[in-house]
Amino acid sequence: MYQLRKALHSCVDQHGRGLDWCIAIEAGDDVEEVVEGGRILYQLKHRAAGVTMSDYSTDLWKTLRIWAHGVTNKQLALDETDLFLLTTAELTPDSAGYLLQPVASGVRDESRGLAALEAARRASTNKDNKKAYEAFDKLSTDERQAMLARIQVIGRAPDVDQVENLLLERVVSAVGHAYARPFLQRLEGWFYQRTIRQLRTDEMDAITGDEFDHVFTDLRNQFRPENLPIDEDIAVLQPDPSEYASMVFVRQMDLIDIGKTRVEIAVRDYIRAFTQRSRWSDDNLLLPGEISKYERRLVEEWQDLFAEMEDNLGAKSTEAEKVAAAKEIYRWATREARPRIRVGCDEPFVSKGSFHILADEMQVGWHIDFITRLMAVLEPAGATKA
């Protein structure tokens, strides 16, 4: 989680500077950034409060082992690679890590840092560091100096929760304070899924600046006042239709002989709309009364067609004529009617599913006699008529 969140933070940081970059997890290192003029490798260490990193710390030496191995095997081009060790631990004063902090710290001293490492190497008997010491021993003095010149150690680095707060601060400028958290949740959701695909398949490359810009911009547009976000996990929901066979909106379709496949589509749209509307509400993305106003528009548009059907169907209409007329209204609601909850929110399942939600509440219907017929079906067993 720390790697993922740190990598996302790097993406947001780089996004503010341009598009000529790419970032990957577990590629060249825990996090790898390829930027104009070189690359940056990050080793990340997330530790409990109060932990310190000294010259004998396994975190330090395991990191050095990875980088030393890269130097020895010509996998690290030091002249174009910056090496960062980020740890949430404290750096012991005058330790190698402390002395290899960025220049801005005012304490950086590569010569003393190298001397501290070499002294620790000679004095330590820590078996956990054995392979790291061996990798370090293979480096010549010049190689050690060249490697340390590229290393920067960041102690007391922001932990996983603090990185989230840093991300929230950055996205506020994109969508404002009110929408910052739901925006970040969706951005993280995309980023985690994208990273998982990169890790599990050979087909996905690192995240590029262009790709991130497309996703970030599209998501930001969904949070504009004239729009609402459509969440990918909801947009692909495929519920089991058999679990909804007894619901009123399904019974409404049964009254007019809607086929099995179209019933399955209706159930799908119902669940997607219901779930998406609930998430909008939970995330406080809706204006007060916005859903009720939207439903009023849907009902009033339906009323126009339903009243016209009542006028066209006389008292002597056959059942076949009633069903045919009802199917025309149903077709209108699911194929033609596209009233939008907001002008920029054009996802079809929102309106189609909302009609089914209203049908489930019997605020709209398809068959001209839908109320009386459904009441007869839904009337509790054993109830007596007045």
Tab-separated table of C-alpha atoms in Angstrom:
chain	number	residue	atom	x	y	z
A	1	MET	CA	0.000	0.000	0.000
A	2	TYR	CA	2.859	2.359	0.783
A	3	GLN	CA	4.454	1.645	-2.597
A	4	LEU	CA	1.195	2.190	-4.445
A	5	ARG	CA	0.359	5.402	-2.672
A	6	LYS	CA	3.887	6.773	-3.031
A	7	ALA	CA	3.869	5.908	-6.756
A	8	LEU	CA	0.533	7.667	-7.206
A	9	HIS	CA	1.879	10.703	-5.379
A	10	SER	CA	4.840	10.695	-7.769
A	11	CYS	CA	2.418	10.584	-10.713
A	12	VAL	CA	0.493	13.576	-9.380
A	13	ASP	CA	3.750	15.451	-8.752
A	14	GLN	CA	5.097	14.751	-12.229
A	15	HIS	CA	1.722	15.569	-13.804
A	16	GLY	CA	2.076	19.114	-12.576
A	17	ARG	CA	5.392	19.451	-14.422
A	18	GLY	CA	4.534	17.952	-17.805
A	19	LEU	CA	3.859	14.675	-19.594
A	20	ASP	CA	7.337	13.402	-20.496
A	21	TRP	CA	7.667	10.702	-17.819
A	22	CYS	CA	6.607	7.207	-16.823
A	23	ILE	CA	6.315	5.427	-13.469
A	24	ALA	CA	6.231	1.733	-12.570
A	25	ILE	CA	5.987	-0.404	-9.432
A	26	GLU	CA	8.473	-3.270	-8.891
A	27	ALA	CA	10.295	-2.592	-12.144
A	28	GLY	CA	13.798	-1.214	-11.584
A	29	ASP	CA	13.031	-0.842	-7.860
A	30	ASP	CA	10.112	-0.461	-5.438
A	31	VAL	CA	9.109	2.560	-7.504
A	32	GLU	CA	10.839	3.652	-10.687
A	33	GLU	CA	10.418	7.011	-12.389
A	34	VAL	CA	11.784	7.613	-15.854
A	35	VAL	CA	11.982	11.336	-16.484
A	36	GLU	CA	13.632	13.587	-19.001
A	37	GLY	CA	17.371	13.220	-18.567
A	38	GLY	CA	17.386	10.045	-16.472
A	39	ARG	CA	15.551	7.937	-13.964
A	40	ILE	CA	14.859	7.834	-10.242
A	41	LEU	CA	14.769	4.627	-8.201
A	42	TYR	CA	13.019	4.519	-4.836
A	43	GLN	CA	13.469	2.042	-2.016
A	44	LEU	CA	10.656	2.454	0.525
A	45	LYS	CA	10.704	1.376	4.176
A	46	HIS	CA	7.521	1.801	6.229
A	47	ARG	CA	8.257	1.323	9.911
A	48	ALA	CA	6.452	1.786	13.212
A	49	ALA	CA	6.781	4.988	15.189
A	50	GLY	CA	9.958	5.197	17.244
A	51	VAL	CA	12.068	2.965	14.967
A	52	THR	CA	15.506	4.297	14.060
A	53	MET	CA	17.836	3.466	11.166
A	54	SER	CA	21.484	3.138	12.130
A	55	ASP	CA	24.632	2.051	10.292
A	56	TYR	CA	23.787	-1.566	11.140
A	57	SER	CA	20.122	-1.516	10.116
A	58	THR	CA	19.020	-4.281	7.783
A	59	ASP	CA	16.804	-1.772	5.918
A	60	LEU	CA	19.892	0.220	4.986
A	61	TRP	CA	22.039	-2.715	3.985
A	62	LYS	CA	19.377	-4.548	2.005
A	63	THR	CA	18.927	-1.365	-0.012
A	64	LEU	CA	22.657	-1.015	-0.555
A	65	ARG	CA	22.815	-4.666	-1.607
A	66	ILE	CA	20.255	-4.072	-4.387
A	67	TRP	CA	22.036	-0.986	-5.678
A	68	ALA	CA	25.533	-2.465	-5.336
A	69	HIS	CA	24.411	-5.524	-7.266
A	70	GLY	CA	23.091	-3.217	-9.994
A	71	VAL	CA	26.417	-1.387	-10.186
A	72	THR	CA	28.490	-4.585	-10.263
A	73	ASN	CA	26.347	-6.130	-13.000
A	74	LYS	CA	26.236	-2.936	-15.065
A	75	GLN	CA	22.462	-2.621	-14.570
A	76	LEU	CA	22.705	0.844	-13.037
A	77	ALA	CA	23.944	3.766	-15.102
A	78	LEU	CA	24.926	5.958	-12.165
A	79	ASP	CA	25.528	9.036	-14.276
A	80	GLU	CA	21.816	9.160	-15.143
A	81	THR	CA	20.190	7.510	-12.109
A	82	ASP	CA	19.223	9.025	-8.752
A	83	LEU	CA	18.832	6.581	-5.853
A	84	PHE	CA	16.396	7.427	-3.062
A	85	LEU	CA	15.901	5.549	0.194
A	86	LEU	CA	12.707	6.725	1.884
A	87	THR	CA	12.089	5.479	5.394
A	88	THR	CA	9.547	6.504	7.975
A	89	ALA	CA	12.177	5.673	10.630
A	90	GLU	CA	14.362	8.239	12.366
A	91	LEU	CA	17.964	8.556	11.146
A	92	THR	CA	20.548	8.075	13.871
A	93	PRO	CA	22.644	11.287	14.113
A	94	ASP	CA	25.968	11.068	12.250
A	95	SER	CA	25.044	7.698	10.777
A	96	ALA	CA	25.587	7.013	7.067
A	97	GLY	CA	21.892	7.561	6.346
A	98	TYR	CA	21.943	10.836	8.261
A	99	LEU	CA	25.022	12.005	6.329
A	100	LEU	CA	23.517	11.064	2.968
A	101	GLN	CA	20.453	13.260	3.312
A	102	PRO	CA	19.791	15.731	0.453
A	103	VAL	CA	22.041	18.772	0.189
A	104	ALA	CA	19.208	20.988	1.421
A	105	SER	CA	19.433	19.287	4.832
A	106	GLY	CA	22.770	21.034	5.455
A	107	VAL	CA	24.373	17.862	6.861
A	108	ARG	CA	25.271	15.935	3.705
A	109	ASP	CA	28.816	14.587	3.765
A	110	GLU	CA	29.471	11.721	1.370
A	111	SER	CA	33.020	11.070	2.580
A	112	ARG	CA	31.948	10.662	6.199
A	113	GLY	CA	28.962	8.628	5.040
A	114	LEU	CA	31.201	6.178	3.203
A	115	ALA	CA	33.542	5.961	6.191
A	116	ALA	CA	30.578	5.163	8.454
A	117	LEU	CA	29.443	2.369	6.142
A	118	GLU	CA	32.915	0.866	5.876
A	119	ALA	CA	33.349	0.996	9.663
A	120	ALA	CA	29.999	-0.706	10.188
A	121	ARG	CA	30.929	-3.331	7.622
A	122	ARG	CA	34.131	-4.150	9.478
A	123	ALA	CA	32.551	-4.192	12.927
A	124	SER	CA	29.235	-5.928	12.220
A	125	THR	CA	28.554	-9.627	12.720
A	126	ASN	CA	24.898	-9.372	11.689
A	127	LYS	CA	24.165	-12.509	9.662
A	128	ASP	CA	21.052	-10.904	8.124
A	129	ASN	CA	23.345	-8.431	6.386
A	130	LYS	CA	25.879	-11.021	5.177
A	131	LYS	CA	24.863	-10.943	1.476
A	132	ALA	CA	24.645	-7.160	1.559
A	133	TYR	CA	28.166	-6.921	2.962
A	134	GLU	CA	29.406	-9.269	0.242
A	135	ALA	CA	27.783	-7.130	-2.473
A	136	PHE	CA	29.307	-4.004	-0.918
A	137	ASP	CA	32.752	-5.662	-0.807
A	138	LYS	CA	32.661	-6.272	-4.552
A	139	LEU	CA	32.576	-2.527	-5.226
A	140	SER	CA	35.814	-0.672	-5.711
A	141	THR	CA	36.419	2.510	-3.761
A	142	ASP	CA	35.602	4.567	-6.848
A	143	GLU	CA	32.365	2.630	-7.385
A	144	ARG	CA	31.355	3.115	-3.750
A	145	GLN	CA	31.996	6.847	-4.009
A	146	ALA	CA	30.114	7.079	-7.294
A	147	MET	CA	27.137	5.170	-5.865
A	148	LEU	CA	26.964	7.250	-2.688
A	149	ALA	CA	27.068	10.429	-4.791
A	150	ARG	CA	23.740	9.357	-6.303
A	151	ILE	CA	22.113	8.201	-3.043
A	152	GLN	CA	19.779	10.420	-1.045
A	153	VAL	CA	18.278	9.172	2.212
A	154	ILE	CA	15.016	10.653	3.462
A	155	GLY	CA	14.305	9.933	7.124
A	156	ARG	CA	10.959	10.466	8.818
A	157	ALA	CA	9.351	10.268	5.384
A	158	PRO	CA	5.565	10.676	5.316
A	159	ASP	CA	3.881	7.381	6.208
A	160	VAL	CA	1.032	5.825	4.251
A	161	ASP	CA	-1.621	8.016	5.908
A	162	GLN	CA	0.425	11.176	5.561
A	163	VAL	CA	0.966	10.469	1.858
A	164	GLU	CA	-2.811	10.264	1.519
A	165	ASN	CA	-3.090	13.702	3.092
A	166	LEU	CA	-0.474	15.027	0.676
A	167	LEU	CA	-2.490	13.616	-2.209
A	168	LEU	CA	-5.646	15.253	-0.904
A	169	GLU	CA	-3.849	18.582	-0.770
A	170	ARG	CA	-2.840	18.197	-4.415
A	171	VAL	CA	-6.257	17.196	-5.777
A	172	VAL	CA	-8.022	20.045	-3.993
A	173	SER	CA	-6.745	22.335	-6.730
A	174	ALA	CA	-8.406	20.089	-9.320
A	175	VAL	CA	-11.867	19.577	-7.806
A	176	GLY	CA	-12.103	21.672	-4.641
A	177	HIS	CA	-12.277	20.670	-0.993
A	178	ALA	CA	-15.786	19.192	-1.100
A	179	TYR	CA	-14.949	16.621	-3.770
A	180	ALA	CA	-11.279	15.969	-2.972
A	181	ARG	CA	-11.765	12.701	-1.072
A	182	PRO	CA	-14.262	11.005	-3.448
A	183	PHE	CA	-12.088	12.137	-6.371
A	184	LEU	CA	-8.982	10.629	-4.761
A	185	GLN	CA	-10.809	7.385	-3.939
A	186	ARG	CA	-11.665	6.941	-7.607
A	187	LEU	CA	-8.191	7.936	-8.771
A	188	GLU	CA	-6.643	5.451	-6.343
A	189	GLY	CA	-9.080	2.764	-7.482
A	190	TRP	CA	-7.991	3.206	-11.100
A	191	PHE	CA	-4.315	3.399	-10.165
A	192	TYR	CA	-4.370	0.235	-8.055
A	193	GLN	CA	-6.168	-1.777	-10.740
A	194	ARG	CA	-3.826	-0.435	-13.410
A	195	THR	CA	-0.774	-1.321	-11.320
A	196	ILE	CA	-2.079	-4.818	-10.601
A	197	ARG	CA	-2.455	-5.411	-14.337
A	198	GLN	CA	1.097	-4.155	-14.867
A	199	LEU	CA	2.423	-6.566	-12.227
A	200	ARG	CA	0.447	-9.599	-13.393
A	201	THR	CA	0.887	-9.410	-17.161
A	202	ASP	CA	3.676	-8.732	-19.592
A	203	GLU	CA	1.361	-6.680	-21.781
A	204	MET	CA	1.103	-3.621	-19.546
A	205	ASP	CA	3.976	-1.148	-19.482
A	206	ALA	CA	4.701	1.591	-16.977
A	207	ILE	CA	2.142	4.344	-16.533
A	208	THR	CA	3.041	7.182	-18.869
A	209	GLY	CA	2.446	10.874	-18.431
A	210	ASP	CA	0.023	10.843	-21.377
A	211	GLU	CA	-2.002	7.967	-19.933
A	212	PHE	CA	-2.175	9.528	-16.487
A	213	ASP	CA	-3.153	12.900	-17.950
A	214	HIS	CA	-6.019	11.277	-19.871
A	215	VAL	CA	-7.361	9.500	-16.782
A	216	PHE	CA	-6.858	12.459	-14.442
A	217	THR	CA	-8.496	14.910	-16.855
A	218	ASP	CA	-11.435	12.621	-17.587
A	219	LEU	CA	-12.048	12.033	-13.883
A	220	ARG	CA	-11.755	15.733	-13.103
A	221	ASN	CA	-14.334	16.476	-15.805
A	222	GLN	CA	-16.718	14.040	-14.135
A	223	PHE	CA	-16.562	16.164	-10.989
A	224	ARG	CA	-17.485	19.404	-12.715
A	225	PRO	CA	-20.773	21.024	-11.597
A	226	GLU	CA	-22.582	19.866	-14.761
A	227	ASN	CA	-21.487	16.236	-14.363
A	228	LEU	CA	-21.345	13.273	-11.971
A	229	PRO	CA	-18.754	10.463	-11.888
A	230	ILE	CA	-19.625	7.039	-13.294
A	231	ASP	CA	-17.653	4.437	-11.374
A	232	GLU	CA	-16.117	1.636	-13.404
A	233	ASP	CA	-16.796	-1.076	-10.822
A	234	ILE	CA	-20.494	-0.164	-10.945
A	235	ALA	CA	-20.619	0.226	-14.735
A	236	VAL	CA	-19.630	-3.433	-15.158
A	237	LEU	CA	-21.957	-4.986	-12.561
A	238	GLN	CA	-23.664	-8.139	-13.832
A	239	PRO	CA	-26.219	-9.287	-11.229
A	240	ASP	CA	-27.988	-12.654	-11.268
A	241	PRO	CA	-31.491	-11.915	-12.672
A	242	SER	CA	-33.045	-14.843	-10.806
A	243	GLU	CA	-32.469	-13.039	-7.503
A	244	TYR	CA	-34.782	-10.211	-8.606
A	245	ALA	CA	-37.626	-12.203	-10.168
A	246	SER	CA	-40.091	-11.269	-7.434
A	247	MET	CA	-39.410	-7.538	-7.496
A	248	VAL	CA	-42.176	-5.249	-8.678
A	249	PHE	CA	-40.284	-3.802	-11.648
A	250	VAL	CA	-39.723	-7.333	-12.983
A	251	ARG	CA	-43.391	-8.202	-12.474
A	252	GLN	CA	-44.226	-5.062	-14.446
A	253	MET	CA	-42.304	-6.483	-17.398
A	254	ASP	CA	-43.993	-9.856	-16.966
A	255	LEU	CA	-47.359	-8.126	-17.487
A	256	ILE	CA	-46.354	-7.137	-21.021
A	257	ASP	CA	-44.412	-10.270	-22.022
A	258	ILE	CA	-40.921	-8.771	-22.080
A	259	GLY	CA	-38.451	-11.491	-23.088
A	260	LYS	CA	-35.850	-13.067	-20.829
A	261	THR	CA	-32.858	-11.262	-22.326
A	262	ARG	CA	-34.461	-7.843	-22.009
A	263	VAL	CA	-35.444	-8.645	-18.412
A	264	GLU	CA	-31.793	-9.457	-17.684
A	265	ILE	CA	-30.769	-6.116	-19.181
A	266	ALA	CA	-33.389	-4.349	-17.072
A	267	VAL	CA	-32.131	-5.996	-13.882
A	268	ARG	CA	-28.591	-4.995	-14.803
A	269	ASP	CA	-29.597	-1.350	-15.395
A	270	TYR	CA	-31.664	-1.286	-12.206
A	271	ILE	CA	-28.768	-2.515	-10.054
A	272	ARG	CA	-26.229	-0.215	-11.682
A	273	ALA	CA	-28.433	2.862	-11.314
A	274	PHE	CA	-29.436	1.983	-7.748
A	275	THR	CA	-25.811	1.375	-6.709
A	276	GLN	CA	-24.433	4.447	-8.479
A	277	ARG	CA	-27.089	6.729	-7.034
A	278	SER	CA	-26.390	5.335	-3.553
A	279	ARG	CA	-22.676	5.992	-3.930
A	280	TRP	CA	-23.274	9.526	-5.127
A	281	SER	CA	-25.377	10.065	-2.039
A	282	ASP	CA	-22.840	8.464	0.323
A	283	ASP	CA	-20.083	10.651	-1.141
A	284	ASN	CA	-22.207	13.811	-0.822
A	285	LEU	CA	-21.961	14.487	-4.545
A	286	LEU	CA	-25.660	15.231	-4.981
A	287	LEU	CA	-27.393	18.527	-4.349
A	288	PRO	CA	-30.230	18.573	-1.813
A	289	GLY	CA	-33.338	17.089	-3.432
A	290	GLU	CA	-31.531	16.380	-6.713
A	291	ILE	CA	-32.700	12.762	-7.015
A	292	SER	CA	-36.309	13.630	-6.224
A	293	LYS	CA	-36.265	16.447	-8.822
A	294	TYR	CA	-34.785	14.094	-11.404
A	295	GLU	CA	-37.409	11.449	-10.674
A	296	ARG	CA	-40.165	14.043	-10.964
A	297	ARG	CA	-38.934	14.858	-14.482
A	298	LEU	CA	-38.931	11.164	-15.399
A	299	VAL	CA	-42.419	10.632	-14.031
A	300	GLU	CA	-43.829	13.692	-15.783
A	301	GLU	CA	-42.339	12.655	-19.130
A	302	TRP	CA	-43.824	9.181	-18.641
A	303	GLN	CA	-47.213	10.678	-17.705
A	304	ASP	CA	-47.463	12.390	-21.112
A	305	LEU	CA	-47.090	9.119	-23.005
A	306	PHE	CA	-49.194	7.097	-20.591
A	307	ALA	CA	-52.056	9.590	-20.850
A	308	GLU	CA	-51.801	9.450	-24.639
A	309	MET	CA	-52.004	5.669	-24.481
A	310	GLU	CA	-55.116	5.890	-22.327
A	311	ASP	CA	-56.704	8.187	-24.908
A	312	ASN	CA	-55.827	5.867	-27.776
A	313	LEU	CA	-56.988	2.670	-26.104
A	314	GLY	CA	-60.733	2.566	-25.926
A	315	ALA	CA	-62.855	0.671	-23.449
A	316	LYS	CA	-63.121	-2.245	-25.863
A	317	SER	CA	-59.379	-2.663	-26.426
A	318	THR	CA	-58.164	-6.229	-26.429
A	319	GLU	CA	-55.393	-7.490	-24.195
A	320	ALA	CA	-53.124	-7.797	-27.222
A	321	GLU	CA	-53.682	-4.119	-28.032
A	322	LYS	CA	-52.960	-3.130	-24.420
A	323	VAL	CA	-49.722	-5.111	-24.384
A	324	ALA	CA	-48.633	-3.687	-27.743
A	325	ALA	CA	-49.243	-0.129	-26.529
A	326	ALA	CA	-47.429	-0.817	-23.245
A	327	LYS	CA	-44.427	-2.171	-25.117
A	328	GLU	CA	-44.189	1.093	-27.024
A	329	ILE	CA	-43.948	3.033	-23.749
A	330	TYR	CA	-41.439	0.543	-22.390
A	331	ARG	CA	-39.415	0.895	-25.570
A	332	TRP	CA	-39.500	4.677	-25.196
A	333	ALA	CA	-38.268	4.486	-21.583
A	334	THR	CA	-35.402	2.111	-22.360
A	335	ARG	CA	-34.367	3.151	-25.881
A	336	GLU	CA	-35.441	6.703	-26.598
A	337	ALA	CA	-35.867	8.640	-23.365
A	338	ARG	CA	-32.542	10.018	-22.158
A	339	PRO	CA	-33.301	12.681	-19.546
A	340	ARG	CA	-30.033	13.351	-17.737
A	341	ILE	CA	-29.676	13.942	-14.048
A	342	ARG	CA	-27.032	16.515	-15.053
A	343	VAL	CA	-26.283	17.711	-18.538
A	344	GLY	CA	-22.810	16.160	-18.647
A	345	CYS	CA	-23.811	12.804	-17.157
A	346	ASP	CA	-24.833	10.833	-20.239
A	347	GLU	CA	-24.463	7.236	-18.999
A	348	PRO	CA	-27.558	5.352	-20.332
A	349	PHE	CA	-28.012	3.054	-17.321
A	350	VAL	CA	-28.710	6.061	-15.093
A	351	SER	CA	-31.965	6.978	-16.837
A	352	LYS	CA	-32.976	3.431	-17.789
A	353	GLY	CA	-32.269	2.102	-14.315
A	354	SER	CA	-34.029	5.051	-12.702
A	355	PHE	CA	-37.208	4.232	-14.674
A	356	HIS	CA	-37.021	0.693	-13.279
A	357	ILE	CA	-36.551	2.076	-9.772
A	358	LEU	CA	-39.716	4.119	-10.263
A	359	ALA	CA	-41.485	1.092	-11.734
A	360	ASP	CA	-40.507	-0.895	-8.638
A	361	GLU	CA	-42.170	1.808	-6.530
A	362	MET	CA	-45.177	1.780	-8.892
A	363	GLN	CA	-44.739	5.457	-9.670
A	364	VAL	CA	-44.591	4.528	-13.350
A	365	GLY	CA	-45.842	1.497	-15.250
A	366	TRP	CA	-46.147	0.051	-18.722
A	367	HIS	CA	-49.458	-1.819	-18.894
A	368	ILE	CA	-52.514	0.439	-18.825
A	369	ASP	CA	-53.924	-1.605	-15.925
A	370	PHE	CA	-50.607	-2.055	-14.121
A	371	ILE	CA	-51.830	-0.733	-10.757
A	372	THR	CA	-54.885	-2.946	-10.413
A	373	ARG	CA	-53.134	-6.037	-11.745
A	374	LEU	CA	-50.067	-5.615	-9.551
A	375	MET	CA	-52.167	-4.923	-6.475
A	376	ALA	CA	-54.003	-8.171	-7.093
A	377	VAL	CA	-50.720	-10.056	-7.407
A	378	LEU	CA	-49.047	-8.363	-4.477
A	379	GLU	CA	-52.050	-8.418	-2.121
A	380	PRO	CA	-51.095	-10.411	0.988
A	381	ALA	CA	-52.533	-13.896	1.086
A	382	GLY	CA	-55.688	-14.122	3.175
A	383	ALA	CA	-56.477	-10.413	2.979
A	384	THR	CA	-60.217	-9.652	2.607
A	385	LYS	CA	-61.648	-7.122	0.190
A	386	ALA	CA	-63.456	-4.096	1.564
